[in-house]
XYZ file of C-alpha atoms in Angstrom:
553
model
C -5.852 -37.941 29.968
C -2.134 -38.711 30.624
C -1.189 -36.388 27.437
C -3.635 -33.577 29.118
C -1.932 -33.513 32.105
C 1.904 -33.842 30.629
C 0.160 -30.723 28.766
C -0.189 -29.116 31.176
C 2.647 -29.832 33.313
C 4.998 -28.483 30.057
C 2.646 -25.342 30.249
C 3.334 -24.644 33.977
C 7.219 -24.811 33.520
C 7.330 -23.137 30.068
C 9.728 -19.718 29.693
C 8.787 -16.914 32.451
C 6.713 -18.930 34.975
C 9.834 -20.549 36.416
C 11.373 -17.126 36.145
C 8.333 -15.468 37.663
C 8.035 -17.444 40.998
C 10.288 -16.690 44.433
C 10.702 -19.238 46.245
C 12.173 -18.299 49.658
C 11.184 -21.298 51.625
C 13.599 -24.517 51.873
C 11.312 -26.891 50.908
C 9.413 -24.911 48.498
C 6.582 -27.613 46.862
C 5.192 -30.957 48.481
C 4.902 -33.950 46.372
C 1.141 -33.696 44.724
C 0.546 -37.508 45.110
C 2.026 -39.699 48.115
C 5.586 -41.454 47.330
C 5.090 -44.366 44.900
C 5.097 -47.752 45.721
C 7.589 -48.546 42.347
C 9.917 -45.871 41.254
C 13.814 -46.049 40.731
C 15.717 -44.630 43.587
C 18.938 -44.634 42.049
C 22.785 -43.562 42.390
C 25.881 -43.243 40.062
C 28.964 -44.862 41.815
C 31.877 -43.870 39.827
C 34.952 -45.413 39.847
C 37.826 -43.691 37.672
C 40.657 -41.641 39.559
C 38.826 -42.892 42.759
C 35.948 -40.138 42.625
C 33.653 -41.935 45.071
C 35.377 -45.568 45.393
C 37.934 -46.459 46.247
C 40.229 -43.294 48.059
C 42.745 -45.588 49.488
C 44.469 -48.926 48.425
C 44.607 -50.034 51.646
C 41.755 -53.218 50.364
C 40.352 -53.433 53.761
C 39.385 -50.185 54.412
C 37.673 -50.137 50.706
C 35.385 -52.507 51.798
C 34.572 -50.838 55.070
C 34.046 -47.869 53.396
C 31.673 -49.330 50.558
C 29.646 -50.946 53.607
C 29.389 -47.157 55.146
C 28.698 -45.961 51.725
C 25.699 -48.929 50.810
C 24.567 -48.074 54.513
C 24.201 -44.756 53.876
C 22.512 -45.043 50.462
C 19.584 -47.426 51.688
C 18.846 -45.201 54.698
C 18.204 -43.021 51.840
C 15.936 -44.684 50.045
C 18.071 -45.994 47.136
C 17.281 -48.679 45.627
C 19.870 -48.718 42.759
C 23.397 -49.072 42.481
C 25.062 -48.044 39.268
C 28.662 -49.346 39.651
C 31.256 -48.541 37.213
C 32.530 -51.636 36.255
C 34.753 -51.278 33.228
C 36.218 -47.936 33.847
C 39.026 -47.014 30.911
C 39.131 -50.713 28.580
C 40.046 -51.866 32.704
C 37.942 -53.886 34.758
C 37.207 -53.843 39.014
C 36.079 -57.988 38.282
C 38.474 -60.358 36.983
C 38.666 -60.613 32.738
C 40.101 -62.452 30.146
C 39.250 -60.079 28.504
C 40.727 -56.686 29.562
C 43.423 -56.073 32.625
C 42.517 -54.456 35.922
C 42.160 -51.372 36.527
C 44.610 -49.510 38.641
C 42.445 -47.859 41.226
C 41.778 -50.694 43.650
C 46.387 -51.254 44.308
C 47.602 -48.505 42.841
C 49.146 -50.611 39.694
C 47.346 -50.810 36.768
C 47.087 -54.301 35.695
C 47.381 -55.840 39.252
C 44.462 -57.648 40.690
C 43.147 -56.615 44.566
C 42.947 -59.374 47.251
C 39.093 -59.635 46.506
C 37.029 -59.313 43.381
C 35.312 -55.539 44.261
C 32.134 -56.072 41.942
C 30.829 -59.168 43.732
C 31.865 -57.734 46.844
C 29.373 -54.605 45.963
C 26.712 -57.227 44.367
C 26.604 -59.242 47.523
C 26.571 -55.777 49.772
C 23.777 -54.297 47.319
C 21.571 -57.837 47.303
C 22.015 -57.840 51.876
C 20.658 -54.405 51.450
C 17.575 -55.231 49.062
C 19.028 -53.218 46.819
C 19.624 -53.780 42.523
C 23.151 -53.539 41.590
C 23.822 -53.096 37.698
C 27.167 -52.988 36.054
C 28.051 -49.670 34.501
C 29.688 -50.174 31.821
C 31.844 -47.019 29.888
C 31.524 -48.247 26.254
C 33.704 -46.404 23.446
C 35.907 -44.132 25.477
C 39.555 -45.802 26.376
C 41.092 -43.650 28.024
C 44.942 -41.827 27.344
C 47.578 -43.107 24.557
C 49.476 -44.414 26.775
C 47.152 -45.667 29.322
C 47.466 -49.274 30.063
C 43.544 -50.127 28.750
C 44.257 -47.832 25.710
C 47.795 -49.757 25.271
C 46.075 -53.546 25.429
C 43.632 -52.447 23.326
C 45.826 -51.560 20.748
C 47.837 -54.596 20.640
C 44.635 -56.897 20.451
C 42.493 -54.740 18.351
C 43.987 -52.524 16.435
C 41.530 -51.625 13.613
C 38.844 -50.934 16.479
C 40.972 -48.162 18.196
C 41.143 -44.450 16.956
C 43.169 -41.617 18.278
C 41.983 -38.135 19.112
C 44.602 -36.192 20.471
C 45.695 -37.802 23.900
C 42.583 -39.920 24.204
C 41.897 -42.822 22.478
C 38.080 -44.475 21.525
C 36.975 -47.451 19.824
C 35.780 -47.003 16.521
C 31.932 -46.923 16.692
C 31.771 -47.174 12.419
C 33.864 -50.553 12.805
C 31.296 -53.430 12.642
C 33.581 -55.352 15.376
C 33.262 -53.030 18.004
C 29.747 -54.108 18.432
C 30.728 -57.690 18.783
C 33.677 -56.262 21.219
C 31.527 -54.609 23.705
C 28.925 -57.584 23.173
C 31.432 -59.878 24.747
C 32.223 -57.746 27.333
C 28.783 -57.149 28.591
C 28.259 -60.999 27.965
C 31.217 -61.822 30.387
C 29.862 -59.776 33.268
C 26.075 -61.261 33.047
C 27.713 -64.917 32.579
C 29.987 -64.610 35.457
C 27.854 -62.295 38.069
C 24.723 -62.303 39.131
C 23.986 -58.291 38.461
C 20.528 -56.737 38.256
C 21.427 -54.574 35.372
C 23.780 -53.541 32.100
C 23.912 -49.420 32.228
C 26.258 -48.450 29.194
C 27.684 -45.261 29.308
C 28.993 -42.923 26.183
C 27.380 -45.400 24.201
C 27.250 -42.775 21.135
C 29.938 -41.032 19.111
C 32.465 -38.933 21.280
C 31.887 -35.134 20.953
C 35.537 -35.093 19.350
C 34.528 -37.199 16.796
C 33.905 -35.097 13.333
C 31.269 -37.080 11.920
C 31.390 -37.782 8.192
C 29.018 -40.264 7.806
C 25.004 -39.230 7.700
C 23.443 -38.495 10.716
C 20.669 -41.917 10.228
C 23.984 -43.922 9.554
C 25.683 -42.648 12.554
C 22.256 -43.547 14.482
C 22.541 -46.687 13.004
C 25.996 -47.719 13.758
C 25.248 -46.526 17.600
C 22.188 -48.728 17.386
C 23.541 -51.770 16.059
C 26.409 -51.894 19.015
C 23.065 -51.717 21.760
C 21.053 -54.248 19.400
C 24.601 -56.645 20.027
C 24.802 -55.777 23.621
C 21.313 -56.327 24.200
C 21.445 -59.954 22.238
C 24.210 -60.833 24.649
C 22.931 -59.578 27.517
C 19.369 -61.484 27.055
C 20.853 -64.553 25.711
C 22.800 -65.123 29.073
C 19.713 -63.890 31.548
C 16.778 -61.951 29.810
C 15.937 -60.658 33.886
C 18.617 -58.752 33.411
C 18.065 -55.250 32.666
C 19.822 -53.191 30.324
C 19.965 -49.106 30.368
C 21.780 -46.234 29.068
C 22.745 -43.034 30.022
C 21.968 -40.789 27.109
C 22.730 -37.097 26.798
C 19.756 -34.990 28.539
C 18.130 -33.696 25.820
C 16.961 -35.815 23.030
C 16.208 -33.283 20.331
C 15.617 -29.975 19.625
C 11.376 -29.521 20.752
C 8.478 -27.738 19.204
C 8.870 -25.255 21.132
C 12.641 -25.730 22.917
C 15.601 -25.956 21.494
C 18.537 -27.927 22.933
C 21.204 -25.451 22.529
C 22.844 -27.838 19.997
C 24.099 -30.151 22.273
C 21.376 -33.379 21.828
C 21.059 -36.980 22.224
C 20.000 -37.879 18.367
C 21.535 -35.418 16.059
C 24.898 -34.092 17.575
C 26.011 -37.903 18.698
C 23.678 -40.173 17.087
C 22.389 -41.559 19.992
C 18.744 -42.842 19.094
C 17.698 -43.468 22.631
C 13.489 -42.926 22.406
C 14.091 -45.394 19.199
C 16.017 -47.693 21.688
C 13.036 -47.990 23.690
C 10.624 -47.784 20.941
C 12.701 -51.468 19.584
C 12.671 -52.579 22.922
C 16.072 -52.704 23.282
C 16.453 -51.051 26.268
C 14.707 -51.360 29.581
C 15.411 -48.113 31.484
C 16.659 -45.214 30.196
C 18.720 -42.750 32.820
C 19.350 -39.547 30.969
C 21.789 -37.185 31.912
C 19.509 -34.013 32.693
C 22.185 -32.068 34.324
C 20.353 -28.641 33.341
C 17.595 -26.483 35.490
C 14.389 -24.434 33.961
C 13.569 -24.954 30.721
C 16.513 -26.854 29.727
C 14.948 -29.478 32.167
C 11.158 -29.823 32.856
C 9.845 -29.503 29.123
C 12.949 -32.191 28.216
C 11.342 -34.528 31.004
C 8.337 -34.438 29.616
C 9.377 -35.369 26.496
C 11.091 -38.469 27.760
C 8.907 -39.646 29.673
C 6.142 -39.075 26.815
C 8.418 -41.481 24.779
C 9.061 -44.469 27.351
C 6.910 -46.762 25.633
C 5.788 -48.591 28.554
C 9.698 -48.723 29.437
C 11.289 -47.080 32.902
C 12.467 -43.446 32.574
C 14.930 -42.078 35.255
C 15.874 -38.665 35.242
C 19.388 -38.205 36.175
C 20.197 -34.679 38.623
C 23.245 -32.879 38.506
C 23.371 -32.513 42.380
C 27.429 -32.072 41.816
C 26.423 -28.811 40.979
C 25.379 -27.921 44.621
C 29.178 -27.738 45.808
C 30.473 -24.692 44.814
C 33.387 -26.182 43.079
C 31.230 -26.738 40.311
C 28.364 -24.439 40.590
C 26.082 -22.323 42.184
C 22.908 -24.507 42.020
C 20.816 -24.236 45.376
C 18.833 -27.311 47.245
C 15.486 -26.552 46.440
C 16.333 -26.191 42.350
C 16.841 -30.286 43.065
C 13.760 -30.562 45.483
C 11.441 -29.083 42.606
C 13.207 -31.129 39.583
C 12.330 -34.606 41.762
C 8.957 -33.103 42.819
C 7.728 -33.097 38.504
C 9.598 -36.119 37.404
C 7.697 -38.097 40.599
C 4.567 -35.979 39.205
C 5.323 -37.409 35.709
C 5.844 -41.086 36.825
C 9.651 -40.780 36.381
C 12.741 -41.806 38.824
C 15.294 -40.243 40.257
C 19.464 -40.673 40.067
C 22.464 -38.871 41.642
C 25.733 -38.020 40.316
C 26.936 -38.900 41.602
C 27.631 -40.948 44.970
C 30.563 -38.901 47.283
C 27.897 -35.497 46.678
C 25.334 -37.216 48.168
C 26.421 -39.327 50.688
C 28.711 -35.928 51.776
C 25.407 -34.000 52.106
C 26.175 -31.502 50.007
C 23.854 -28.152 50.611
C 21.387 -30.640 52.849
C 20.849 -33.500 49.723
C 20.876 -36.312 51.935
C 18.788 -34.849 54.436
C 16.669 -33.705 52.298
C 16.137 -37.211 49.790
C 15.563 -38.753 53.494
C 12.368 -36.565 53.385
C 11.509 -36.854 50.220
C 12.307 -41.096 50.197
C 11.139 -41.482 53.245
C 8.941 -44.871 52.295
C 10.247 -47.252 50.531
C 10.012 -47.811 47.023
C 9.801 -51.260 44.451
C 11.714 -51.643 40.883
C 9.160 -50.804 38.485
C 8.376 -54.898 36.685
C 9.316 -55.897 33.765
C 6.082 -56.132 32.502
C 7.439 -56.214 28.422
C 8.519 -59.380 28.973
C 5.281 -61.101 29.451
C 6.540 -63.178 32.225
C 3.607 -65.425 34.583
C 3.865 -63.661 38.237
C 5.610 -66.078 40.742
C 2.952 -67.923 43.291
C 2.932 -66.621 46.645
C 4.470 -68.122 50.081
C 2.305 -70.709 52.039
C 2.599 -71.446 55.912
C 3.195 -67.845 56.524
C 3.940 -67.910 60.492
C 4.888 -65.881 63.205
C 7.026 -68.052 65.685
C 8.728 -66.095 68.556
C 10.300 -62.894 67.166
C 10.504 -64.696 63.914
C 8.506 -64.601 60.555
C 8.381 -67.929 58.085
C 7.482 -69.102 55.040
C 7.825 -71.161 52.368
C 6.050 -72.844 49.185
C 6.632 -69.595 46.607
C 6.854 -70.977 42.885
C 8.708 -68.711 40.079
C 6.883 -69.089 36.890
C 9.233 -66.620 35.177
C 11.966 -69.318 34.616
C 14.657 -67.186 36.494
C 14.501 -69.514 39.365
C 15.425 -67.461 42.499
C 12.590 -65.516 44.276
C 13.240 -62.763 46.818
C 10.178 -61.843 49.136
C 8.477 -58.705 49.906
C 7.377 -58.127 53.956
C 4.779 -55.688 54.807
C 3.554 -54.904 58.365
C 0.451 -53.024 59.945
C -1.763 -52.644 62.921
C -4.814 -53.152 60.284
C -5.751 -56.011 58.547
C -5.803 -56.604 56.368
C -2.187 -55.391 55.623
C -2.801 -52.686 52.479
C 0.110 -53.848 50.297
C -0.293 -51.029 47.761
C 0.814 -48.704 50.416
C 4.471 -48.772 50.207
C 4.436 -47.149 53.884
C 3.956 -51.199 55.059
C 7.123 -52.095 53.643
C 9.242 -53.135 56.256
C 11.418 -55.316 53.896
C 12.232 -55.158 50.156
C 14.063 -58.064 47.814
C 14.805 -60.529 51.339
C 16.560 -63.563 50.377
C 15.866 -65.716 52.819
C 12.499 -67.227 53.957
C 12.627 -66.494 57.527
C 13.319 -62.761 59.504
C 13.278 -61.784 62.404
C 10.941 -58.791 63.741
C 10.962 -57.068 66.510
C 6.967 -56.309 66.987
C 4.573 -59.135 67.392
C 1.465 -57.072 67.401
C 1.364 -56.522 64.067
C -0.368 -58.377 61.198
C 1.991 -59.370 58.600
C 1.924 -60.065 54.700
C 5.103 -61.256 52.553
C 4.958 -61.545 48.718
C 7.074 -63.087 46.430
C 9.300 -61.293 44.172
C 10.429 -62.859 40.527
C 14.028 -61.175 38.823
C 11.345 -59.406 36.624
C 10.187 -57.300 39.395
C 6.921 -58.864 39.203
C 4.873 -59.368 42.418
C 2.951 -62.458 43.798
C -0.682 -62.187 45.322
C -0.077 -61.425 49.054
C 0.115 -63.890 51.743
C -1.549 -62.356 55.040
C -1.328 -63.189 58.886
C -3.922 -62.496 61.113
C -2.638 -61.762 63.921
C -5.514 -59.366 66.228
C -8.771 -59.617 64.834
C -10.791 -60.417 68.398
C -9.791 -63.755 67.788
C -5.768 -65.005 67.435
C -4.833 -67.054 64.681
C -2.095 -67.499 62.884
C -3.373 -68.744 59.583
C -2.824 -66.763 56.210
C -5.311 -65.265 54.099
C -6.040 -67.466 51.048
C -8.995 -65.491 49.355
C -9.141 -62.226 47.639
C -12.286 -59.890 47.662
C -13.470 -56.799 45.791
C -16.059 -55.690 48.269
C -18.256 -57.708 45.945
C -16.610 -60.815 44.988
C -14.372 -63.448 46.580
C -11.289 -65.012 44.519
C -10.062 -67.808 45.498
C -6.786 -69.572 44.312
C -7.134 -73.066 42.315
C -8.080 -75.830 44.317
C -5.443 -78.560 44.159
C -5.731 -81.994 43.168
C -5.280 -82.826 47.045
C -8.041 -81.153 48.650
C -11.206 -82.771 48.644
C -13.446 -79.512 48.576
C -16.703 -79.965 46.829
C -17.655 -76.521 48.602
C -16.663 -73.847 50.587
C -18.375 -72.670 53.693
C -18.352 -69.197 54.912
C -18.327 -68.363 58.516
C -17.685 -65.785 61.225
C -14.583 -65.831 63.546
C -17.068 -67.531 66.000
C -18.019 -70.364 63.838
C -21.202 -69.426 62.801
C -22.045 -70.043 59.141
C -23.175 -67.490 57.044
C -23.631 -69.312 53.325
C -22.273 -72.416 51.756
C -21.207 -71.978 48.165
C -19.619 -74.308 45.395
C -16.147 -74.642 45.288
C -15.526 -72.442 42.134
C -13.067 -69.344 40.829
C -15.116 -66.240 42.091
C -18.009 -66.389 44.958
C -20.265 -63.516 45.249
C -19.870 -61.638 48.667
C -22.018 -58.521 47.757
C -25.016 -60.020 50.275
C -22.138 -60.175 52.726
C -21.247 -57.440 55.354
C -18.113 -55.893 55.594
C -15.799 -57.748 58.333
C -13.242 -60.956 58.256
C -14.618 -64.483 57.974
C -13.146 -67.611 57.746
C -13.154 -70.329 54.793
C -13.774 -73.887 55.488
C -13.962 -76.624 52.636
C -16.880 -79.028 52.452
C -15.824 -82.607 50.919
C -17.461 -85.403 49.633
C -17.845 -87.267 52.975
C -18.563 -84.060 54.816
C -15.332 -83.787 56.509
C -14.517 -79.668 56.374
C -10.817 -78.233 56.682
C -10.411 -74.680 57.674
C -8.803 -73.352 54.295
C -7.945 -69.419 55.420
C -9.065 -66.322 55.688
C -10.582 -63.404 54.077
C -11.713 -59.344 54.734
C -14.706 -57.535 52.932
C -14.304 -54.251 52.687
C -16.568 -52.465 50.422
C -15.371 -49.712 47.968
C -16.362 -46.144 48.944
C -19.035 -44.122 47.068
């Protein structure tokens, strides 16, 4: 069915019927399906020559205006960061590896006051928001730059000149082990969300000599290196690539010969295929059928992996082309269609509100969204929160358990009038990735659920408040229910529950079952009861709450 629909999709958008259509009205298609309650909201935040951060090196002022810029982007709906963190063989963090990079005093080689990629991790994890290192891989920047320079004194052999610019040598087995430790470094030293490497395939002024499969392989064994680093320090930690747009020439479209695979040897669908890369973020910086059918074909190859398509919305100033608002409105419309994300490049364009962008994402992001899991890794899902209460204007909880072996949990808070609170809709969010297990809310007459989040992305069963039901209580649901079956959670060694009564809110018992895994509930009608546990000397315990509601015909 999925490979119908992509089908069809590539049908829709093949040569002519793009060509064929006027569309005259700002906001020319609504999604087909409501916003999703995971997709990657993302954003390029580019560092060299101070393109969006920093434009001064006056230090203060560059951290008030990343706070503006972070403020801007989750209002937005971002839920990404993609920092540039080695920029030119420089760093924004502190190395022994490589010197500083010049943008942040004005002196290449000269460290700031502060370290500027914590300062963004801690601003991005406030915010609920990933933050990954971006890392720019073989390109080093001018001769006589002072990255190219170092480099050339340390590692010669790895360093080859093309005209004015200089690259490490992607045919040299040690660049792989190079760029390893570099990556490993970062992950060892900061607690980022993410890897993204960037030109991680031969430079377009490279004149290949070796085969195209041993230029794929030479590209591939530098991300199989990176990506044995990067896990080795914290497997959580995702690692992505921005590959050129369009993989390879298609059955029926060709990429103009400017590809992913055969003009730099950059195996990206293979990438994902080895599992050596978690998210992908291609570089789709093209509109018609230079885009949709390419989409397609990612996301066709994801193998289970995330799939972000990145948008070219620095073509909407005129300085750099003549693209119009709704050309971007109808790309993110068919990648949501096709179960990709979305990324901007890059951060100044949209947080400027270039043509109406911001505005316009506001719309189209306008519920929150979740990081897609990790699902590959076959990590448990963390336990949920116990002693889920509402004191005052403040929400509490505590008891979560990661299973994952990451160790830190960060909670998910949903909100609604209803109650149960639905937490598949992502419209309940109120809070994504909290650190803390307390917040403060403004509206008490709301039922509330909180879940706990692993660094896999994976989501415990929901812990609910019951807030209005005719009755007040402030006790959490402990039960799950199909409409025709009750779950409950294992009993611990503690409770001395032999059975479980059901009741009404009013006391009044309505069956008396053994304490076991799964109770049937199809006899039951729909509405909230309460659970009490039946022990061996007939002592009961109120145990929680659950809600039948039957599934539609």
């Amino acid at each position: 069915m999925r490979k119908l629909i992509l089908t069809a999709l590539l049908v829709l958008f093949s040569a002519g019927s793009l060509r064929a259509q006027q569309f005259t009205s700002p906001t020319p298609w609504a999604p087909s399906a409501p916003s999703p309650k995971y997709e990657v909201r993302a954003v390029w935040l580019t560092v060299v020559m101070g393109l969006d951060w920093p434009r001064t090196t006056d230090q203060e002022r560059q951290r008030r205006d990343l706070v503006l810029t972070l403020d801007r982007l989750q209002q937005a709906g971002v839920n990404t960061v993609l920092l540039q963190a080695r920029v030119r063989a420089t760093t924004i963090y502190p190395s022994a590896l490589e010197p500083w990079d010049g943008g942040f005093t004005g002196k290449p080689g000269t460290a700031p006051a502060y370290d500027p990629l914590q300062f963004c991790i801690d601003e991005c994890h406030k915010r609920g928001m990933e933050c990954h290192a971006w890392v720019v891989t073989l390109p080093i920047g001018k001769h006589n730059a002072i990255g190219a320079q170092q480099m050339r004194k340390k590692q010669p052999q790895l360093v080859k000149r093309i005209g004015d610019d200089c690259f490490m040598d992607p045919e040299n087995p040690k660049t792989a082990d190079y760029l390893a430790g570099v990556c490993r470094e970062i992950v060892h030293n900061y607690d980022v969300d993410g890897i993204h490497l960037d030109y991680i395939r031969y430079p377009e002024q490279w004149k290949i000599k070796v085969s195209r499969a041993k230029g794929r392989q030479n590209i591939t064994s530098i991300v199989r290196a990176i990506y044995q680093a990067v896990k080795g320090e914290k497997p959580w930690v995702k690692l992505s690539c921005s590959p050129v747009g369009k993989h390879d020439d298609l059955t029926r479209y060709r990429a103009g010969g400017w590809n992913a695979r055969t003009a730099v040897c950059q195996d990206a669908q293979e990438w994902l295929r080895l599992g050596l890369m978690d998210q992908l973020y291609p570089m789709m910086y093209f509109q018609g059928d230079n885009f949709y059918p390419f989409a397609i074909d990612w996301q066709e190859h994801s193998y289970g992996r995330t799939v972000v398509s990145g948008l070219g919305i620095y073509f909407l100033d005129p300085r750099e082309g003549r693209w119009t608002l709704d050309m971007v409105e109808r790309q993110m419309n068919v990648v949501r269609q096709i179960g990709m994300g979305h990324c901007y490049f890059r951060s100044r364009f949209f947080t400027d509100n270039v043509k109406g962008i911001y505005d316009m994402a506001r719309r189209f992001d306008a519920t929150p969204a979740l990081i897609p899991p990790m699902t590959w890794e076959q990590k448990p899902a963390p336990k949920g929160p116990v002693n889920l209460q509402l004191g005052g204007d403040s929400l509490s909880w505590s008891g979560a358990q990661d299973r994952s072996g990451a160790g830190q949990l960060l909670y998910n808070v949903y909100a609604s009038p209803e109650f149960p609170v639905d937490v598949s809709n992502p419209a309940n969010l109120i809070v994504t990735r909290w650190q803390g297990t307390s917040l403060p809310v403004s509206r008490t007459d709301l039922n509330y659920a909180v879940t706990a989040l692993d660094r896999y992305g994976q989501e415990s069963i929901a812990r609910q408040l019951l807030l209005n039901a005719g009755l007040e209580y402030s006790v959490p649901i402990i039960a799950k229910t199909d409409g025709a079956s009750i779950a409950l959670p294992d009993k611990e060694q503690t409770l001395d529950a032999d059975f479980v009564i059901v009741e009404t809110l009013s006391g009044q018992t309505v069956n008396i079952f053994p304490y076991q895994a799964t109770l049937d509930a199809s006899a039951l009608p729909d509405g909230i009861y309460q659970l009490r546990s039946l022990g061996r000397k007939g002592r009961n315990h109120r145990i929680g709450f659950f809600a039948k509601k039957s599934k539609k015909k």
